């Protein structure tokens, strides 16, 4: 007999989540492991840097109210691929670093390889969940394999 996902006990992970627009509103929560969609992988986070953007969110500074409440922070990520959804050439066990942003792939900014200028850009840890968690789902296009000799 096969069980469906809704009846199974799901694995859990801890994550640093923005809970409101107020200062000091980042909390550590346990949540279900993310499920990679088509064209994505699940990465077990080894290291996640927190930078100035995360500090602005922590402080509740003006100009960061566009970051949705409920978002897992962290966009400077190194980790190990544990699950792949689709055909990417990246296999489970591969150590990767995540590029912070990706664009739509079709607009003039993306055609000039300037994802930061894309109106539909996605930013890990800001516009969607990042790596300040045990696991994060990341699109194939945002991954760079890390050679084994690099610590």
Coordinates of N, CA and C in Angstrom, one line a residue:
X1 N 0.8 -1.2 0.0 CA 0.0 0.0 0.0 C 0.9 1.2 0.0
X2 N 0.6 2.2 -0.9 CA 1.3 3.4 -1.0 C 0.6 4.5 -0.2
X3 N 1.4 5.4 0.5 CA 0.8 6.5 1.2 C 1.1 7.7 0.3
X4 N 0.2 8.7 0.3 CA 0.4 10.0 -0.4 C 1.1 10.9 0.6
X5 N 1.7 12.0 0.0 CA 2.5 13.0 0.8 C 1.7 13.5 2.0
X6 N 0.4 13.7 1.8 CA -0.4 14.4 2.9 C -0.6 13.5 4.1
X7 N -0.4 12.2 3.9 CA -0.6 11.3 5.1 C 0.7 10.9 5.7
X8 N 1.8 11.2 5.1 CA 3.1 10.8 5.6 C 3.6 11.9 6.5
X9 N 4.4 11.5 7.5 CA 5.1 12.5 8.3 C 6.2 13.1 7.5
X10 N 6.2 14.4 7.3 CA 7.2 15.1 6.5 C 8.4 15.4 7.3
X11 N 9.6 15.4 6.7 CA 10.8 15.8 7.4 C 10.7 17.3 7.6
X12 N 11.4 17.7 8.7 CA 11.4 19.1 9.1 C 12.8 19.7 9.1
X13 N 12.8 21.0 9.0 CA 14.1 21.7 9.1 C 13.9 23.1 9.8
X14 N 14.9 23.6 10.4 CA 14.8 24.9 11.0 C 15.2 26.0 10.0
X15 N 14.5 27.2 10.1 CA 14.8 28.3 9.2 C 14.6 29.6 9.9
X16 N 15.4 30.6 9.4 CA 15.3 32.0 9.9 C 14.3 32.7 9.0
X17 N 13.2 33.1 9.6 CA 12.0 33.6 8.8 C 11.7 35.0 9.2
X18 N 11.4 35.9 8.2 CA 10.9 37.2 8.5 C 9.4 37.1 8.9
X19 N 9.1 37.6 10.1 CA 7.7 37.4 10.6 C 6.8 38.6 10.5
X20 N 7.4 39.8 10.4 CA 6.7 41.0 10.2 C 7.6 42.1 9.7
X21 N 7.1 43.3 9.5 CA 7.9 44.4 9.0 C 8.5 45.2 10.2
X22 N 8.2 44.8 11.4 CA 8.8 45.4 12.6 C 10.3 45.1 12.7
X23 N 11.0 46.0 13.4 CA 12.4 45.6 13.7 C 12.5 44.4 14.5
X24 N 13.6 43.6 14.3 CA 13.9 42.4 15.1 C 12.9 41.4 15.0
X25 N 12.3 41.2 13.8 CA 11.2 40.3 13.6 C 11.6 39.1 12.8
X26 N 12.8 38.7 12.9 CA 13.3 37.4 12.3 C 13.3 36.4 13.4
X27 N 12.6 35.2 13.2 CA 12.5 34.2 14.2 C 13.0 32.9 13.5
X28 N 13.4 32.0 14.4 CA 13.8 30.6 13.9 C 12.6 29.7 14.1
X29 N 12.1 29.1 13.1 CA 11.0 28.2 13.1 C 11.4 26.8 12.5
X30 N 10.6 25.8 12.9 CA 10.7 24.5 12.3 C 9.7 24.5 11.2
X31 N 10.0 24.0 10.0 CA 9.1 23.9 8.9 C 9.3 22.7 8.1
X32 N 8.4 22.3 7.2 CA 8.6 21.2 6.4 C 9.7 21.5 5.4
X33 N 10.4 20.4 5.0 CA 11.4 20.5 3.9 C 10.7 21.0 2.7
X34 N 11.4 22.0 2.0 CA 10.8 22.4 0.7 C 10.8 21.3 -0.3
X35 N 9.9 21.3 -1.2 CA 9.8 20.3 -2.3 C 10.2 21.0 -3.6
X36 N 11.2 20.5 -4.3 CA 11.6 21.2 -5.5 C 10.6 21.0 -6.6
X37 N 10.3 22.1 -7.3 CA 9.4 22.0 -8.4 C 10.2 21.7 -9.7
X38 N 9.5 21.6 -10.8 CA 10.2 21.3 -12.1 C 11.3 22.3 -12.3
X39 N 12.5 21.8 -12.7 CA 13.6 22.7 -12.9 C 14.4 23.2 -11.7
X40 N 14.1 22.5 -10.5 CA 14.7 22.9 -9.3 C 15.4 21.7 -8.6
X41 N 16.3 22.0 -7.7 CA 16.9 21.0 -6.9 C 16.7 21.4 -5.4
X42 N 16.8 20.4 -4.5 CA 16.8 20.6 -3.1 C 18.2 20.5 -2.6
X43 N 18.7 21.6 -1.9 CA 20.0 21.7 -1.5 C 20.0 21.6 0.0
X44 N 20.9 20.8 0.6 CA 21.2 20.8 2.1 C 22.2 21.9 2.3
X45 N 21.8 22.9 3.0 CA 22.7 24.1 3.3 C 23.9 23.7 4.1
X46 N 25.1 23.9 3.7 CA 26.3 23.8 4.5 C 26.6 25.1 5.1
X47 N 26.6 26.2 4.4 CA 27.0 27.5 4.9 C 26.0 28.5 4.2
X48 N 25.6 29.5 5.0 CA 24.8 30.6 4.5 C 25.3 31.9 5.2
X49 N 25.8 32.7 4.3 CA 26.2 34.0 4.8 C 25.0 35.0 5.0
X50 N 25.1 35.8 6.0 CA 24.1 36.8 6.2 C 24.8 38.2 6.0
X51 N 24.2 39.0 5.1 CA 24.9 40.2 4.7 C 24.1 41.4 5.1
X52 N 24.4 42.5 4.4 CA 23.7 43.8 4.7 C 22.3 43.8 4.4
X53 N 21.8 43.1 3.4 CA 20.4 43.1 3.1 C 19.6 42.4 4.3
X54 N 20.2 41.3 4.8 CA 19.6 40.6 5.9 C 19.6 41.5 7.1
X55 N 20.6 42.3 7.3 CA 20.7 43.2 8.5 C 19.6 44.3 8.3
X56 N 19.4 44.8 7.1 CA 18.3 45.8 6.9 C 17.0 45.2 7.3
X57 N 16.7 43.9 6.9 CA 15.5 43.3 7.2 C 15.3 43.1 8.7
X58 N 16.4 42.6 9.3 CA 16.4 42.5 10.8 C 16.1 43.8 11.5
X59 N 16.7 44.9 11.0 CA 16.5 46.2 11.6 C 15.1 46.8 11.3
X60 N 14.4 46.2 10.3 CA 13.1 46.8 9.8 C 13.3 48.1 9.1
X61 N 14.5 48.3 8.4 CA 14.8 49.5 7.7 C 13.8 49.8 6.5
X62 N 13.6 51.1 6.2 CA 12.8 51.5 5.1 C 13.5 50.9 3.8
X63 N 12.7 50.6 2.8 CA 13.2 50.1 1.5 C 13.3 48.6 1.4
X64 N 13.0 47.9 2.5 CA 13.0 46.5 2.5 C 11.6 45.9 2.9
X65 N 10.6 46.7 2.8 CA 9.2 46.3 3.1 C 8.6 45.4 2.0
X66 N 9.3 45.4 0.8 CA 8.9 44.5 -0.3 C 9.2 43.1 -0.1
X67 N 10.1 42.8 0.9 CA 10.4 41.4 1.2 C 9.3 40.8 2.0
X68 N 8.6 39.8 1.4 CA 7.4 39.3 2.1 C 7.6 38.7 3.5
X69 N 6.7 38.9 4.4 CA 6.7 38.2 5.6 C 6.5 36.7 5.4
X70 N 7.2 35.9 6.1 CA 7.2 34.5 5.9 C 8.3 34.0 5.0
X71 N 9.2 34.9 4.5 CA 10.3 34.5 3.7 C 11.5 34.1 4.5
X72 N 12.1 33.0 4.1 CA 13.3 32.5 4.8 C 14.5 33.3 4.2
X73 N 15.3 33.9 5.1 CA 16.4 34.8 4.6 C 17.5 34.0 4.1
X74 N 18.6 34.7 3.6 CA 19.8 34.1 3.2 C 20.0 33.8 1.8
X75 N 20.9 34.6 1.1 CA 21.1 34.4 -0.3 C 22.6 34.1 -0.7
X76 N 23.4 33.9 0.3 CA 24.8 33.5 0.1 C 25.0 32.1 0.6
X77 N 24.8 31.1 -0.4 CA 24.6 29.7 0.0 C 25.6 28.8 -0.6
X78 N 26.1 27.9 0.2 CA 26.9 26.7 -0.3 C 26.2 25.5 0.3
X79 N 26.0 24.5 -0.6 CA 25.4 23.3 0.0 C 25.6 22.1 -1.0
X80 N 24.9 21.0 -0.6 CA 25.0 19.7 -1.3 C 23.6 19.4 -1.9
X81 N 23.5 19.1 -3.2 CA 22.3 18.8 -3.8 C 21.8 17.4 -3.3
X82 N 20.6 17.3 -2.8 CA 20.1 16.1 -2.3 C 18.9 15.5 -3.1
X83 N 18.3 16.4 -3.9 CA 17.2 15.9 -4.8 C 17.1 16.8 -6.0
X84 N 16.8 16.2 -7.2 CA 16.7 16.9 -8.4 C 15.4 16.6 -9.0
X85 N 14.7 17.7 -9.5 CA 13.4 17.5 -10.2 C 13.6 18.0 -11.6
X86 N 13.9 17.0 -12.5 CA 14.1 17.3 -13.9 C 15.5 16.9 -14.3
X87 N 15.8 17.3 -15.6 CA 17.1 17.0 -16.1 C 18.0 18.2 -16.2
X88 N 19.1 18.2 -15.4 CA 19.9 19.4 -15.4 C 21.4 19.2 -15.5
X89 N 21.8 17.9 -15.4 CA 23.2 17.6 -15.4 C 23.8 17.7 -14.0
X90 N 23.0 18.3 -13.1 CA 23.5 18.3 -11.7 C 22.9 17.1 -11.0
X91 N 23.7 16.4 -10.3 CA 23.3 15.1 -9.7 C 23.3 15.3 -8.2
X92 N 22.5 14.5 -7.5 CA 22.6 14.5 -6.0 C 24.0 14.2 -5.6
X93 N 24.4 14.9 -4.5 CA 25.8 14.7 -4.0 C 26.7 15.8 -4.5
X94 N 26.3 16.6 -5.5 CA 27.1 17.7 -6.0 C 27.1 18.9 -5.1
X95 N 28.3 19.4 -4.8 CA 28.4 20.6 -3.9 C 28.2 21.8 -4.9
X96 N 27.4 22.7 -4.4 CA 27.1 23.9 -5.3 C 27.1 25.2 -4.5
X97 N 27.3 26.3 -5.2 CA 27.1 27.6 -4.7 C 25.9 28.2 -5.5
X98 N 25.1 29.0 -4.8 CA 23.9 29.5 -5.5 C 24.2 31.0 -5.9
X99 N 23.8 31.3 -7.2 CA 23.8 32.7 -7.6 C 22.6 33.3 -7.0
X100 N 22.7 34.5 -6.5 CA 21.6 35.2 -5.8 C 20.4 35.4 -6.6
X101 N 20.6 35.9 -7.8 CA 19.4 36.3 -8.6 C 19.3 35.5 -9.9
X102 N 18.1 35.4 -10.4 CA 17.8 34.8 -11.7 C 16.7 35.7 -12.3
X103 N 16.7 35.8 -13.6 CA 15.7 36.6 -14.3 C 14.8 35.7 -15.1
X104 N 13.9 36.3 -15.9 CA 12.9 35.6 -16.7 C 13.6 34.8 -17.9
X105 N 14.7 35.3 -18.3 CA 15.4 34.7 -19.4 C 15.0 35.2 -20.8
X106 N 14.0 36.1 -20.9 CA 13.5 36.5 -22.2 C 13.6 38.0 -22.4
X107 N 13.7 38.8 -21.4 CA 13.7 40.3 -21.6 C 15.0 40.8 -22.0
X108 N 15.1 42.1 -22.4 CA 16.4 42.6 -22.9 C 17.5 42.6 -21.8
X109 N 17.1 42.8 -20.5 CA 18.1 42.7 -19.4 C 18.7 41.3 -19.3
X110 N 17.8 40.3 -19.4 CA 18.3 38.9 -19.4 C 19.2 38.6 -20.6
X111 N 18.8 39.1 -21.8 CA 19.5 38.8 -23.0 C 20.9 39.4 -22.9
X112 N 21.1 40.5 -22.1 CA 22.4 41.0 -21.8 C 23.1 40.5 -20.6
X113 N 22.5 39.4 -20.1 CA 23.1 38.7 -18.9 C 23.1 39.6 -17.7
X114 N 22.0 40.4 -17.6 CA 21.9 41.4 -16.4 C 20.6 41.1 -15.7
X115 N 20.6 39.9 -15.0 CA 19.4 39.5 -14.3 C 18.9 40.5 -13.2
X116 N 19.8 41.3 -12.7 CA 19.5 42.4 -11.7 C 18.5 43.4 -12.4
X117 N 18.6 43.6 -13.7 CA 17.7 44.5 -14.4 C 16.4 44.0 -14.8
X118 N 16.2 42.7 -14.6 CA 15.0 42.0 -15.0 C 13.8 42.4 -14.1
X119 N 12.7 42.8 -14.7 CA 11.5 43.2 -13.8 C 10.9 42.0 -13.1
X120 N 11.2 40.8 -13.6 CA 10.6 39.6 -13.0 C 11.7 38.8 -12.3
X121 N 12.8 39.4 -11.9 CA 13.9 38.7 -11.2 C 13.4 38.1 -9.9
X122 N 14.1 37.0 -9.6 CA 13.9 36.3 -8.3 C 15.2 36.3 -7.5
X123 N 15.1 36.7 -6.2 CA 16.3 36.8 -5.4 C 16.1 35.8 -4.2
X124 N 17.1 34.9 -4.1 CA 17.0 34.0 -2.9 C 17.1 34.8 -1.6
X125 N 16.2 34.4 -0.7 CA 16.3 35.1 0.6 C 15.6 36.4 0.7
X126 N 15.1 36.9 -0.5 CA 14.4 38.2 -0.5 C 13.1 38.1 -1.2
X127 N 13.0 37.7 -2.5 CA 11.7 37.5 -3.1 C 11.2 36.1 -3.0
X128 N 12.0 35.2 -2.6 CA 11.6 33.8 -2.3 C 12.6 33.2 -1.3
X129 N 12.2 32.1 -0.7 CA 12.9 31.5 0.4 C 14.4 31.3 0.0
X130 N 15.2 31.6 1.0 CA 16.7 31.4 0.9 C 17.2 30.3 1.7
X131 N 18.5 30.4 1.9 CA 19.3 29.3 2.5 C 19.6 29.4 4.0
X132 N 19.0 30.4 4.7 CA 19.2 30.4 6.2 C 18.2 29.3 6.8
X133 N 18.4 28.1 6.3 CA 17.6 27.0 6.7 C 18.5 25.7 6.4
X134 N 18.0 24.6 7.0 CA 18.7 23.4 6.7 C 18.7 22.9 5.3
X135 N 17.6 23.3 4.6 CA 17.4 22.9 3.2 C 16.7 24.1 2.4
X136 N 17.0 24.2 1.1 CA 16.5 25.2 0.3 C 16.3 24.7 -1.1
X137 N 15.2 25.1 -1.8 CA 15.0 24.7 -3.2 C 15.5 25.8 -4.1
X138 N 16.3 25.5 -5.1 CA 16.9 26.5 -6.0 C 16.8 26.0 -7.4
X139 N 16.4 27.0 -8.3 CA 16.4 26.6 -9.7 C 17.8 26.2 -10.3
X140 N 17.8 25.3 -11.2 CA 19.0 24.8 -11.9 C 19.9 26.0 -12.3
X141 N 19.2 27.0 -12.9 CA 20.0 28.1 -13.5 C 20.7 28.9 -12.5
X142 N 20.4 28.8 -11.2 CA 21.1 29.6 -10.2 C 22.2 28.8 -9.5
X143 N 22.6 27.6 -10.0 CA 23.6 26.8 -9.4 C 24.9 26.7 -10.1
X144 N 26.0 26.8 -9.4 CA 27.3 26.6 -9.9 C 28.0 25.5 -9.1
X145 N 28.4 24.4 -9.8 CA 29.1 23.3 -9.0 C 30.4 23.8 -8.5
X146 N 30.7 23.4 -7.3 CA 32.0 23.8 -6.6 C 32.9 22.6 -6.7
X147 N 34.1 22.8 -7.3 CA 35.1 21.7 -7.4 C 35.4 21.2 -6.0
X148 N 35.7 19.9 -5.9 CA 36.0 19.2 -4.7 C 37.2 19.8 -3.9
X149 N 38.2 20.3 -4.7 CA 39.4 20.8 -4.0 C 39.2 22.2 -3.4
X150 N 38.1 22.8 -3.6 CA 37.8 24.1 -2.9 C 37.1 23.9 -1.6
X151 N 37.8 24.4 -0.5 CA 37.2 24.2 0.8 C 35.9 25.0 1.0

